[in-house]
Short mmCIF file of C-alpha atoms and ligand atoms in Angstrom, two decimals:
data_model
loop_
_atom_site.label_atom_id
_atom_site.label_comp_id
_atom_site.label_asym_id
_atom_site.label_seq_id
_atom_site.Cartn_x
_atom_site.Cartn_y
_atom_site.Cartn_z
CA MET A 1 16.46 13.81 -12.91
CA ILE A 2 13.22 11.98 -12.53
CA ASN A 3 10.96 11.96 -15.60
CA PRO A 4 8.24 14.62 -14.68
CA LYS A 5 5.70 12.47 -16.30
CA ARG A 6 5.69 10.13 -13.31
CA ILE A 7 4.61 13.20 -11.15
CA ILE A 8 1.28 14.95 -10.49
CA SER A 9 1.01 17.85 -8.14
CA PHE A 10 -2.09 18.33 -5.96
CA GLY A 11 -2.77 21.30 -3.65
CA SER A 12 -0.60 24.19 -2.39
CA GLY A 13 0.02 24.62 1.29
CA LYS A 14 2.02 26.93 3.64
CA ASN A 15 5.19 26.64 1.86
CA VAL A 16 7.57 26.64 4.89
CA ARG A 17 11.13 25.62 4.56
CA GLY A 18 10.86 22.28 6.51
CA PRO A 19 11.97 18.71 5.66
CA VAL A 20 10.53 16.74 2.71
CA CYS A 21 8.37 13.89 3.66
CA TYR A 22 7.71 10.80 1.48
CA TRP A 23 4.63 9.24 2.86
CA MET A 24 5.46 5.63 1.78
CA SER A 25 2.57 3.08 1.24
CA ARG A 26 2.72 0.99 -1.91
CA ASP A 27 6.38 0.86 -2.72
CA GLN A 28 8.03 -0.26 0.52
CA ARG A 29 11.69 -0.26 -0.59
CA MET A 30 14.63 2.08 -0.86
CA ASP A 31 16.24 0.85 -4.08
CA ASP A 32 14.52 1.59 -7.48
CA ASN A 33 11.89 3.83 -5.91
CA TRP A 34 11.03 6.94 -8.08
CA ALA A 35 8.99 8.30 -5.21
CA LEU A 36 12.09 8.28 -2.74
CA LEU A 37 14.35 9.54 -5.62
CA TYR A 38 12.09 12.45 -6.33
CA ALA A 39 11.66 13.35 -2.56
CA GLN A 40 15.51 13.24 -2.20
CA GLU A 41 15.96 15.49 -5.26
CA GLN A 42 13.41 17.99 -3.71
CA ALA A 43 15.07 17.95 -0.23
CA LYS A 44 18.43 18.68 -1.67
CA LYS A 45 17.02 21.66 -3.75
CA ARG A 46 15.50 22.82 -0.47
CA GLU A 47 18.68 21.93 1.56
CA THR A 48 16.56 20.26 3.93
CA ALA A 49 16.13 16.77 5.72
CA LEU A 50 14.28 13.79 4.10
CA VAL A 51 12.06 11.60 6.10
CA VAL A 52 9.99 8.60 5.11
CA LEU A 53 6.84 8.10 6.90
CA PHE A 54 4.65 4.87 7.05
CA CYS A 55 1.12 4.82 8.44
CA MET A 56 0.28 1.47 9.84
CA VAL A 57 -3.51 0.88 9.94
CA PRO A 58 -4.86 -1.77 12.33
CA ASP A 59 -6.52 -3.67 9.81
CA PHE A 60 -6.31 -3.42 5.89
CA LEU A 61 -8.82 -5.07 3.55
CA GLY A 62 -8.90 -8.17 5.48
CA ALA A 63 -5.27 -8.73 5.83
CA THR A 64 -4.16 -11.23 8.49
CA ARG A 65 -1.14 -11.94 10.66
CA ARG A 66 0.34 -13.52 7.48
CA GLN A 67 0.57 -10.50 5.42
CA TYR A 68 1.14 -8.15 8.18
CA GLY A 69 4.06 -10.22 9.51
CA PHE A 70 5.57 -10.30 6.06
CA MET A 71 5.06 -6.41 5.54
CA LEU A 72 6.60 -5.65 9.05
CA LYS A 73 9.77 -7.69 8.64
CA GLY A 74 10.13 -5.81 5.29
CA LEU A 75 9.90 -2.50 6.87
CA GLN A 76 12.41 -3.33 9.70
CA GLU A 77 14.93 -4.08 6.92
CA LEU A 78 13.92 -0.78 5.15
CA GLU A 79 14.64 1.28 8.37
CA ALA A 80 18.01 0.16 8.63
CA ARG A 81 18.93 0.78 5.10
CA LEU A 82 17.45 4.34 5.20
CA ARG A 83 19.35 5.07 8.43
CA GLU A 84 22.70 4.35 6.60
CA LYS A 85 21.63 7.16 4.09
CA GLN A 86 20.80 9.60 6.91
CA ILE A 87 17.35 9.46 5.80
CA GLY A 88 14.55 9.40 8.60
CA PHE A 89 12.07 6.51 8.87
CA GLU A 90 9.07 7.18 11.06
CA VAL A 91 5.90 4.92 11.74
CA ARG A 92 2.67 6.28 12.97
CA CYS A 93 -0.19 3.88 14.00
CA GLY A 94 -3.98 4.66 13.72
CA SER A 95 -6.89 3.84 11.78
CA LEU A 96 -7.05 7.38 10.07
CA PRO A 97 -3.74 7.70 8.04
CA ALA A 98 -4.84 11.24 6.86
CA LYS A 99 -4.95 12.46 10.49
CA GLU A 100 -1.58 10.91 11.28
CA VAL A 101 -0.11 12.67 8.23
CA CYS A 102 -1.49 15.93 8.79
CA ALA A 103 -0.35 15.81 12.42
CA PHE A 104 3.21 14.77 11.28
CA VAL A 105 3.30 17.64 8.70
CA ASN A 106 2.21 20.09 11.33
CA ALA A 107 4.60 18.86 13.92
CA HIS A 108 7.67 18.78 11.81
CA ARG A 109 6.82 21.76 9.46
CA VAL A 110 7.02 19.56 6.51
CA SER A 111 7.20 21.70 3.25
CA LEU A 112 6.50 19.04 0.79
CA LEU A 113 4.59 15.80 0.98
CA VAL A 114 5.49 13.13 -1.55
CA THR A 115 3.27 10.08 -2.14
CA ASP A 116 3.44 6.87 -4.24
CA PHE A 117 0.73 5.89 -6.63
CA ASP A 118 -2.05 3.44 -5.81
CA PRO A 119 -5.42 2.97 -7.65
CA LEU A 120 -7.16 1.25 -4.80
CA ARG A 121 -10.26 3.16 -3.49
CA ILE A 122 -9.04 3.08 0.17
CA LYS A 123 -5.68 4.77 -0.73
CA ARG A 124 -7.27 7.33 -2.90
CA GLN A 125 -9.65 8.43 0.13
CA TRP A 126 -6.63 8.59 2.41
CA LYS A 127 -4.76 10.86 0.12
CA ARG A 128 -7.70 12.85 -0.99
CA ARG A 129 -8.15 13.88 2.84
CA VAL A 130 -4.68 15.07 3.11
CA ILE A 131 -5.01 17.12 -0.05
CA GLU A 132 -8.34 18.76 1.09
CA SER A 133 -6.74 19.72 4.43
CA GLY A 134 -4.45 22.14 2.61
CA VAL A 135 -1.78 21.74 5.00
CA VAL A 136 1.11 20.98 2.63
CA PRO A 137 1.43 20.58 -1.09
CA VAL A 138 1.21 16.87 -2.08
CA HIS A 139 3.25 15.46 -5.23
CA GLU A 140 2.32 11.95 -6.35
CA VAL A 141 4.87 9.85 -7.99
CA ASP A 142 3.86 6.67 -9.79
CA ALA A 143 6.77 4.26 -8.54
CA HIS A 144 4.85 1.14 -9.20
CA ASN A 145 4.22 1.29 -12.91
CA ILE A 146 6.83 1.46 -15.60
CA VAL A 147 4.59 3.47 -17.83
CA PRO A 148 2.79 5.75 -15.39
CA CYS A 149 -0.85 4.63 -15.13
CA ARG A 150 -2.07 8.19 -15.69
CA LYS A 151 0.13 8.31 -18.86
CA ALA A 152 -0.41 4.86 -20.25
CA SER A 153 -4.01 5.79 -21.06
CA ASP A 154 -6.70 8.43 -20.09
CA LYS A 155 -9.53 5.71 -19.92
CA LYS A 156 -10.54 2.16 -18.97
CA GLU A 157 -8.91 -0.18 -21.51
CA PHE A 158 -11.05 -2.95 -23.08
CA ALA A 159 -8.43 -5.75 -22.98
CA ALA A 160 -4.66 -6.34 -23.11
CA TYR A 161 -4.64 -6.03 -26.79
CA THR A 162 -5.75 -2.32 -26.48
CA ILE A 163 -3.30 -1.22 -23.84
CA ARG A 164 -0.41 -3.34 -25.10
CA PRO A 165 0.63 -0.83 -27.94
CA LYS A 166 0.05 2.11 -25.66
CA ILE A 167 2.54 0.64 -23.24
CA ASN A 168 5.03 -0.78 -25.57
CA ARG A 169 5.55 2.41 -27.45
CA ARG A 170 6.37 4.25 -24.22
CA LEU A 171 8.89 1.64 -22.87
CA GLU A 172 11.53 3.39 -24.81
CA GLU A 173 11.02 6.52 -22.68
CA PHE A 174 10.12 4.84 -19.26
CA LEU A 175 12.13 1.66 -19.07
CA GLU A 176 15.16 3.36 -18.05
CA ASP A 177 17.71 2.48 -15.20
CA PHE A 178 17.64 4.10 -11.71
CA PRO A 179 20.02 6.44 -10.06
CA ALA A 180 21.12 5.01 -6.62
CA VAL A 181 19.70 6.72 -3.57
CA LYS A 182 22.60 9.08 -2.07
CA LYS A 183 23.68 9.53 1.50
CA HIS A 184 21.43 12.42 2.43
CA PRO A 185 23.53 15.83 3.33
CA PHE A 186 21.12 17.10 5.77
CA PRO A 187 20.27 14.46 8.52
CA TRP A 188 16.73 14.00 9.76
CA SER A 189 17.79 14.10 13.38
CA ARG A 190 20.94 14.12 15.38
CA LYS A 191 20.07 11.02 17.33
CA PRO A 192 17.83 8.66 15.11
CA ARG A 193 15.43 6.78 17.34
CA ASN A 194 14.67 3.30 16.54
CA VAL A 195 11.05 2.39 15.76
CA ASP A 196 9.58 0.48 18.52
CA TRP A 197 8.49 -2.35 16.42
CA GLU A 198 6.94 -4.39 19.35
CA GLN A 199 4.64 -1.37 19.96
CA VAL A 200 3.75 -0.99 16.27
CA ALA A 201 2.93 -4.77 16.00
CA GLY A 202 0.71 -4.49 19.15
CA THR A 203 -1.62 -1.89 17.23
CA ILE A 204 -2.67 -4.26 14.44
CA THR A 205 -5.97 -6.25 15.26
CA VAL A 206 -5.70 -8.91 12.58
CA ASP A 207 -6.94 -12.60 12.21
CA GLU A 208 -4.12 -14.49 14.05
CA SER A 209 -5.57 -17.84 12.73
CA VAL A 210 -3.85 -17.22 9.31
CA GLY A 211 -0.21 -17.64 10.25
CA GLU A 212 2.85 -16.49 8.55
CA VAL A 213 4.28 -18.80 5.90
CA ASP A 214 8.07 -19.72 5.41
CA SER A 215 7.71 -20.36 1.74
CA PHE A 216 8.62 -16.62 0.98
CA MET A 217 11.14 -14.58 3.06
CA PRO A 218 10.33 -11.04 3.30
CA GLY A 219 12.44 -7.86 2.35
CA GLU A 220 14.35 -6.11 -0.20
CA ASN A 221 17.27 -8.32 0.05
CA HIS A 222 15.13 -11.60 -0.40
CA ALA A 223 13.44 -9.87 -3.23
CA ALA A 224 16.40 -9.29 -5.14
CA LYS A 225 17.55 -12.90 -4.53
CA ALA A 226 14.18 -14.14 -5.67
CA LEU A 227 14.75 -12.26 -9.05
CA LYS A 228 18.32 -13.45 -9.55
CA ASN A 229 17.12 -16.99 -8.90
CA PHE A 230 14.22 -16.84 -11.26
CA VAL A 231 16.40 -15.19 -14.00
CA GLU A 232 19.33 -17.74 -13.72
CA ARG A 233 17.10 -21.07 -13.26
CA ARG A 234 13.55 -20.64 -14.38
CA LEU A 235 13.12 -17.83 -17.05
CA SER A 236 14.16 -20.14 -19.93
CA ARG A 237 11.44 -22.41 -18.92
CA PHE A 238 8.63 -19.73 -18.26
CA ARG A 239 7.17 -19.68 -21.65
CA ALA A 240 6.73 -23.37 -22.01
CA GLN A 241 5.86 -24.30 -18.55
CA ARG A 242 4.21 -21.36 -16.91
CA ASN A 243 0.70 -22.91 -17.06
CA ASP A 244 1.93 -26.19 -15.35
CA PRO A 245 1.44 -25.91 -11.51
CA ASN A 246 3.72 -28.80 -11.02
CA ALA A 247 6.64 -27.19 -13.15
CA GLY A 248 7.66 -24.42 -10.67
CA ALA A 249 8.49 -22.33 -13.68
CA VAL A 250 6.87 -19.05 -12.52
CA SER A 251 8.78 -16.05 -10.98
CA ASP A 252 7.26 -16.16 -7.38
CA LEU A 253 7.75 -12.37 -7.48
CA SER A 254 4.38 -11.21 -6.50
CA PRO A 255 4.61 -11.09 -2.79
CA TYR A 256 7.53 -8.73 -3.40
CA LEU A 257 5.89 -6.72 -6.06
CA HIS A 258 2.72 -6.28 -4.06
CA PHE A 259 4.55 -4.87 -1.01
CA GLY A 260 6.65 -2.87 -3.30
CA GLN A 261 9.83 -4.65 -1.92
CA LEU A 262 10.77 -5.20 -5.38
CA SER A 263 10.44 -2.74 -8.35
CA ALA A 264 8.84 -4.15 -11.42
CA GLN A 265 10.95 -1.90 -13.30
CA ARG A 266 14.19 -3.48 -11.90
CA ALA A 267 12.65 -6.83 -12.75
CA ALA A 268 12.12 -5.84 -16.36
CA LEU A 269 15.47 -4.30 -16.83
CA THR A 270 17.08 -7.52 -15.37
CA ILE A 271 14.94 -9.67 -17.61
CA SER A 272 15.55 -7.76 -20.72
CA ALA A 273 19.33 -8.05 -19.94
CA ALA A 274 19.29 -11.79 -19.35
CA LYS A 275 21.08 -14.29 -21.48
CA VAL A 276 17.94 -16.22 -22.66
CA GLY A 277 15.79 -16.60 -25.74
CA GLU A 278 13.86 -13.53 -26.87
CA ASP A 279 10.57 -15.49 -26.64
CA ALA A 280 11.15 -16.42 -23.02
CA LYS A 281 11.85 -12.79 -22.14
CA GLN A 282 8.77 -11.32 -24.09
CA ALA A 283 6.64 -13.97 -22.61
CA PHE A 284 7.45 -12.99 -18.99
CA LEU A 285 7.44 -9.16 -19.68
CA GLU A 286 3.88 -9.44 -21.23
CA GLU A 287 2.84 -10.62 -17.85
CA LEU A 288 4.94 -8.48 -15.78
CA ILE A 289 4.37 -5.19 -17.71
CA VAL A 290 1.10 -5.37 -19.94
CA ARG A 291 -1.09 -7.61 -17.59
CA ARG A 292 0.13 -6.14 -14.27
CA GLU A 293 -0.27 -2.52 -15.66
CA LEU A 294 -3.64 -3.16 -17.23
CA SER A 295 -4.69 -4.10 -13.78
CA ASP A 296 -3.87 -0.69 -12.43
CA ASN A 297 -5.65 0.74 -15.42
CA PHE A 298 -8.69 -1.09 -14.58
CA CYS A 299 -8.76 -0.27 -10.76
CA PHE A 300 -7.92 3.32 -11.54
CA TYR A 301 -10.68 4.05 -14.22
CA GLU A 302 -13.41 1.53 -12.83
CA GLU A 303 -14.70 2.70 -9.49
CA ALA A 304 -16.50 -0.56 -9.02
CA TYR A 305 -13.44 -2.80 -9.79
CA ASP A 306 -14.39 -5.05 -7.03
CA SER A 307 -18.13 -5.46 -7.86
CA VAL A 308 -20.27 -6.96 -10.70
CA GLN A 309 -21.05 -3.61 -11.84
CA ALA A 310 -17.56 -3.42 -13.54
CA PHE A 311 -18.60 -6.49 -15.88
CA PRO A 312 -18.82 -5.75 -19.41
CA GLU A 313 -22.24 -5.44 -20.81
CA TRP A 314 -22.01 -8.87 -22.86
CA ALA A 315 -21.12 -10.71 -19.59
CA ALA A 316 -23.51 -9.08 -17.25
CA LYS A 317 -26.30 -9.94 -19.76
CA THR A 318 -25.08 -13.59 -20.47
CA LEU A 319 -24.68 -14.17 -16.75
CA HIS A 320 -28.12 -12.73 -16.02
CA ALA A 321 -29.69 -14.82 -18.62
CA HIS A 322 -28.32 -18.03 -16.71
CA ALA A 323 -28.88 -16.65 -13.34
CA ALA A 324 -31.74 -19.25 -12.83
CA ASP A 325 -29.84 -22.18 -14.20
CA ARG A 326 -29.85 -25.17 -11.82
CA ARG A 327 -26.40 -25.35 -9.71
CA GLU A 328 -25.46 -29.03 -9.35
CA TYR A 329 -23.25 -27.95 -6.44
CA VAL A 330 -23.55 -25.10 -4.15
CA TYR A 331 -20.92 -24.46 -1.28
CA THR A 332 -20.68 -21.99 1.53
CA ARG A 333 -17.78 -19.66 2.20
CA GLU A 334 -16.57 -21.80 4.92
CA GLN A 335 -16.69 -25.05 2.74
CA PHE A 336 -14.53 -23.17 0.23
CA ALA A 337 -12.26 -21.94 2.81
CA GLN A 338 -11.63 -25.33 4.16
CA ALA A 339 -11.27 -26.95 0.80
CA ARG A 340 -14.29 -29.11 1.18
CA THR A 341 -15.72 -29.43 -2.19
CA HIS A 342 -16.27 -32.49 -4.28
CA ASP A 343 -13.39 -31.46 -6.68
CA GLU A 344 -9.97 -32.83 -5.56
CA LEU A 345 -8.18 -30.36 -7.89
CA TRP A 346 -10.01 -27.28 -6.50
CA ASN A 347 -9.38 -28.65 -3.01
CA ALA A 348 -5.63 -28.80 -3.78
CA ALA A 349 -5.40 -25.33 -5.21
CA GLN A 350 -7.23 -24.05 -2.19
CA ARG A 351 -4.76 -25.88 0.20
CA GLN A 352 -1.74 -24.73 -1.89
CA MET A 353 -2.95 -21.06 -1.02
CA LEU A 354 -3.68 -21.84 2.62
CA ARG A 355 -0.46 -23.56 3.22
CA THR A 356 2.09 -21.43 1.24
CA GLY A 357 0.23 -18.14 1.00
CA LYS A 358 0.48 -18.30 -2.90
CA MET A 359 -1.72 -20.30 -5.28
CA HIS A 360 -0.28 -20.96 -8.77
CA GLY A 361 -1.46 -18.35 -11.42
CA TYR A 362 -3.04 -21.00 -13.79
CA MET A 363 -4.85 -22.55 -10.74
CA ARG A 364 -6.35 -19.12 -9.70
CA MET A 365 -8.25 -19.00 -12.96
CA TYR A 366 -9.84 -22.43 -12.56
CA TRP A 367 -10.28 -21.83 -8.86
CA ALA A 368 -12.33 -18.57 -9.41
CA LYS A 369 -14.31 -19.95 -12.25
CA LYS A 370 -15.35 -23.00 -10.08
CA ILE A 371 -16.60 -20.65 -7.26
CA LEU A 372 -18.80 -19.17 -9.94
CA GLU A 373 -20.12 -22.41 -10.96
CA TRP A 374 -20.82 -23.52 -7.21
CA THR A 375 -22.39 -20.44 -5.86
CA ARG A 376 -25.95 -19.18 -6.28
CA SER A 377 -24.96 -15.79 -8.27
CA PRO A 378 -21.91 -14.04 -9.64
CA GLN A 379 -22.41 -11.44 -6.88
CA GLU A 380 -21.86 -14.10 -4.20
CA ALA A 381 -19.08 -15.74 -6.09
CA LEU A 382 -17.27 -12.41 -6.55
CA ARG A 383 -17.68 -11.65 -2.72
CA ILE A 384 -16.36 -15.23 -1.75
CA GLY A 385 -13.38 -14.97 -4.31
CA VAL A 386 -12.24 -11.52 -2.92
CA TYR A 387 -12.63 -12.65 0.74
CA LEU A 388 -10.56 -15.86 0.36
CA ASN A 389 -7.90 -14.13 -2.05
CA ASP A 390 -7.50 -11.33 0.14
CA LYS A 391 -7.51 -13.53 3.48
CA TYR A 392 -5.01 -16.17 2.50
CA GLU A 393 -2.83 -14.83 -0.60
CA LEU A 394 0.42 -12.98 0.35
CA ASP A 395 -0.05 -10.97 -2.83
CA GLY A 396 -3.81 -10.32 -1.92
CA ARG A 397 -5.45 -6.87 -1.50
CA ASP A 398 -3.85 -5.81 -4.91
CA PRO A 399 -5.19 -4.48 -8.20
CA ASN A 400 -3.92 -7.72 -10.00
CA GLY A 401 -6.37 -9.59 -7.57
CA TYR A 402 -9.46 -7.58 -8.10
CA THR A 403 -8.87 -7.67 -11.87
CA GLY A 404 -8.06 -11.42 -11.90
CA LEU A 405 -11.41 -12.25 -10.21
CA ALA A 406 -13.24 -9.86 -12.38
CA TRP A 407 -11.62 -11.46 -15.56
CA SER A 408 -12.43 -14.98 -14.17
CA ILE A 409 -15.98 -14.36 -13.08
CA GLY A 410 -17.19 -11.47 -15.25
CA GLY A 411 -15.21 -11.65 -18.43
CA VAL A 412 -13.33 -8.37 -17.94
CA HIS A 413 -10.67 -8.03 -20.47
CA ASP A 414 -11.84 -11.24 -21.99
CA ARG A 415 -14.22 -12.02 -24.89
CA ALA A 416 -17.36 -14.30 -25.22
CA TRP A 417 -17.02 -18.03 -25.80
CA GLY A 418 -19.45 -20.79 -26.47
CA GLU A 419 -22.61 -20.53 -24.34
CA ARG A 420 -23.27 -22.97 -21.50
CA SER A 421 -25.17 -23.33 -18.34
CA ILE A 422 -24.33 -20.84 -15.62
CA PHE A 423 -21.40 -19.26 -17.43
CA GLY A 424 -23.50 -18.11 -20.32
CA LYS A 425 -20.64 -17.02 -22.75
CA VAL A 426 -18.06 -16.38 -19.94
CA ARG A 427 -14.97 -18.34 -20.67
CA TYR A 428 -15.22 -21.96 -18.94
CA MET A 429 -12.59 -24.13 -17.45
CA SER A 430 -12.96 -27.73 -16.69
CA LEU A 431 -11.16 -30.49 -14.88
CA ARG A 432 -10.86 -32.32 -18.17
CA GLY A 433 -9.25 -29.28 -19.89
CA CYS A 434 -6.73 -29.10 -16.97
CA ARG A 435 -5.91 -32.86 -17.34
CA SER A 436 -5.08 -32.12 -21.02
CA LYS A 437 -2.55 -29.47 -19.87
CA PHE A 438 -0.69 -30.78 -16.83
CA ASN A 439 -0.52 -33.78 -14.39
CA VAL A 440 -3.54 -33.12 -12.40
CA ASP A 441 -2.88 -36.11 -10.00
CA ALA A 442 0.55 -34.98 -9.30
CA TYR A 443 -0.61 -31.48 -8.17
CA ILE A 444 -3.42 -33.25 -6.11
CA ARG A 445 -0.79 -35.26 -4.33
CA SER A 446 1.37 -32.26 -3.65
CA TYR A 447 -1.47 -30.59 -1.71
CA SER A 448 -3.31 -33.61 -0.46
CA GLU A 449 -5.23 -33.52 2.87
P1 LIG B 501 4.38 -14.83 -12.78
O1 LIG B 501 3.63 -15.81 -13.69
O2 LIG B 501 5.87 -15.17 -12.63
O3 LIG B 501 4.28 -13.36 -13.24
C1 LIG B 501 4.99 -12.33 -12.90
C2 LIG B 501 4.39 -11.09 -12.56
O4 LIG B 501 3.63 -10.67 -13.60
C3 LIG B 501 3.40 -11.38 -11.41
O5 LIG B 501 4.03 -11.36 -10.00
C4 LIG B 501 2.35 -10.04 -11.63
O6 LIG B 501 2.75 -8.91 -11.09
C5 LIG B 501 2.24 -10.20 -13.19
N1 LIG B 501 1.31 -10.98 -13.55
C6 LIG B 501 1.38 -12.24 -13.96
N2 LIG B 501 0.09 -12.70 -14.34
C7 LIG B 501 -0.78 -11.71 -14.14
C8 LIG B 501 -2.16 -11.52 -14.33
N3 LIG B 501 -2.94 -12.52 -14.89
N4 LIG B 501 -2.77 -10.40 -13.95
C9 LIG B 501 -1.93 -9.19 -13.63
N5 LIG B 501 -0.57 -9.33 -13.32
C10 LIG B 501 -0.03 -10.57 -13.70
N6 LIG B 501 -1.90 -11.19 -8.61
C11 LIG B 501 -1.59 -10.48 -7.52
O7 LIG B 501 -0.51 -9.97 -7.48
N7 LIG B 501 -2.52 -10.58 -6.37
C12 LIG B 501 -3.50 -11.16 -6.36
O8 LIG B 501 -4.32 -11.09 -5.28
C13 LIG B 501 -3.93 -12.03 -7.55
N8 LIG B 501 -5.13 -12.65 -7.47
C14 LIG B 501 -5.49 -13.24 -8.68
C15 LIG B 501 -6.89 -13.83 -8.60
C16 LIG B 501 -7.44 -14.64 -9.90
C17 LIG B 501 -8.61 -15.12 -9.76
C18 LIG B 501 -6.41 -14.38 -10.86
C19 LIG B 501 -6.96 -15.15 -12.19
C20 LIG B 501 -5.16 -13.84 -11.00
C21 LIG B 501 -4.72 -13.25 -9.88
N9 LIG B 501 -3.55 -12.65 -9.80
C22 LIG B 501 -3.04 -11.94 -8.60
C23 LIG B 501 -2.51 -12.50 -10.94
C24 LIG B 501 -1.61 -13.61 -11.12
O9 LIG B 501 -2.24 -14.87 -11.02
C25 LIG B 501 -0.53 -13.48 -10.11
O10 LIG B 501 -0.06 -12.10 -10.26
C26 LIG B 501 0.60 -14.29 -10.25
O11 LIG B 501 0.10 -15.79 -10.31
C27 LIG B 501 1.66 -14.22 -9.27
O12 LIG B 501 2.69 -15.17 -9.22
P2 LIG B 501 4.07 -14.91 -9.97
O13 LIG B 501 4.63 -13.77 -9.37
O14 LIG B 501 4.91 -16.22 -9.71
O15 LIG B 501 3.72 -14.90 -11.37
N1 LIG B 502 -0.36 0.29 3.31
C1 LIG B 502 -0.11 1.29 4.23
O1 LIG B 502 0.06 2.52 3.96
N2 LIG B 502 -0.28 1.01 5.56
C2 LIG B 502 -0.70 -0.13 6.07
O2 LIG B 502 -0.72 -0.36 7.36
C3 LIG B 502 -0.93 -1.14 5.12
C4 LIG B 502 -1.12 -2.49 5.52
C5 LIG B 502 -1.27 -3.57 4.57
C6 LIG B 502 -1.41 -4.90 5.02
C7 LIG B 502 -1.61 -5.81 4.05
C8 LIG B 502 -1.45 -5.63 2.69
O3 LIG B 502 -1.37 -6.44 1.54
C9 LIG B 502 -1.21 -4.16 2.30
C10 LIG B 502 -1.10 -3.30 3.07
N3 LIG B 502 -0.79 -1.84 2.81
C11 LIG B 502 -0.58 -0.79 3.73
C12 LIG B 502 -1.03 -1.35 1.39
C13 LIG B 502 -0.09 -2.09 0.54
O4 LIG B 502 1.23 -1.50 0.76
C14 LIG B 502 -0.32 -1.80 -0.94
O5 LIG B 502 -0.36 -0.41 -1.32
C15 LIG B 502 -1.77 -2.14 -1.59
O6 LIG B 502 -2.29 -3.14 -0.75
C16 LIG B 502 -1.66 -2.54 -2.98
O7 LIG B 502 -2.16 -1.50 -3.82
#
């Protein structure tokens, strides 16, 4: 039985007896997916077929060949997994997902539409249009967060320390194991057709100059291997070495979490059962659960999550007070993109992202803060940060990214620090500070010209 607190129902519709459709978007996996499990439960109750529908848009928040390639390979693996369970898998391509969904609902007389949860503006617009059409009841399931975002808090949280107790006291109830997806007793179609992936790939109009990376292999199987590898080899070092970009002590799970090819809840269950020190586990779970779910909270309750309007009062004031401070260096978006600044550490971080599709977490803070220092305004810094992050990061276009940039540039979820030029009281990071934490020269060598 799926915890009903993970589900919210919208709208009614002509309650016909047709199949149940899970309109999959954020959580692109078969295993450990509450939205799919709920849709199957509902289809069994109705004694009807179950079909997963994925709406492919030609361009998505600046995604390039790099991210679409990763996602499409993951979806191809998913199609095969679902077929074995007699669960349908259909892809519809077009720039208006709501239109595709309504057409699909009408064509197949869908009796219930299940969706997954996503706080991003574009996704909420897609969903709102379907609900307003009134063609079908819509049940949204939060399959991404361990504690459902709508339940963890009913408002925008001030910082990690305010949401942490609200999440931790609910883990008892929500951090539970998953039932397996069953072979579905009512087949979607007698002769399941393969998706024409060539045709699907042909519908996207992305920037081909940002190529796919071989540093991360896509799909649920590789995601499960990445989790196993991290737990066995690096989890014990995470707490001590997670801020050292040379140490390779971080999980590298974010591309899989972003595309939903791995459930954060599965990761949390596996980490909790691991045979390593409690402090190593807690350090990781703090990031995986509290920090990640704080980002969904921020994007869900803050309309302007990707704009300076979202900065807290104290930060907006202090940045404004220093708006006219002299900028010793000013770079254009292209100079940043091509790693052509005066700072070799910053350039190395940019190259790590360009080449591997994933910049180390500690360097992302330094990287974003220097963009604030080397542009004319926080507005421009945020625009450039979002653009570069979403163009080159495999895990970009994610609530974690908008929140990470707002934290770095606008002090969101942070506090005031000693006042200085340009930053005001927003936390500052320096090359000297990095040198005191890790071997800067080694990192620069790893990503040299
Ligand atoms: P690990 O350190 O192994 O952490 C495991 C998981 O915990 C991560 O996958 C992530 O889900 C979560 N997590 C860790 N740190 C954070 C954090 N600070 N905020 C929220 N969740 C966190 N993350 C993205 O997923 N996409 C982005 O586009 C993104 N952009 C960022 C931009 C900036 C400027 C900053 C400061 C942070 C950004 N982050 C982003 C958050 C964080 O840096 C990445 O999630 C992390 O580096 C991913 O690598 P990992 O999975 O190896 O992390
Ligand atoms: N979700 C969709 O439903 N359809 C898409 O075509 C699609 C493309 C896409 C490309 C890059 C990317 O990073 C994400 C993409 N997503 C798409 C959404 C993604 O699954 C996530 O839901 C959000 O980006 C994170 O909230």
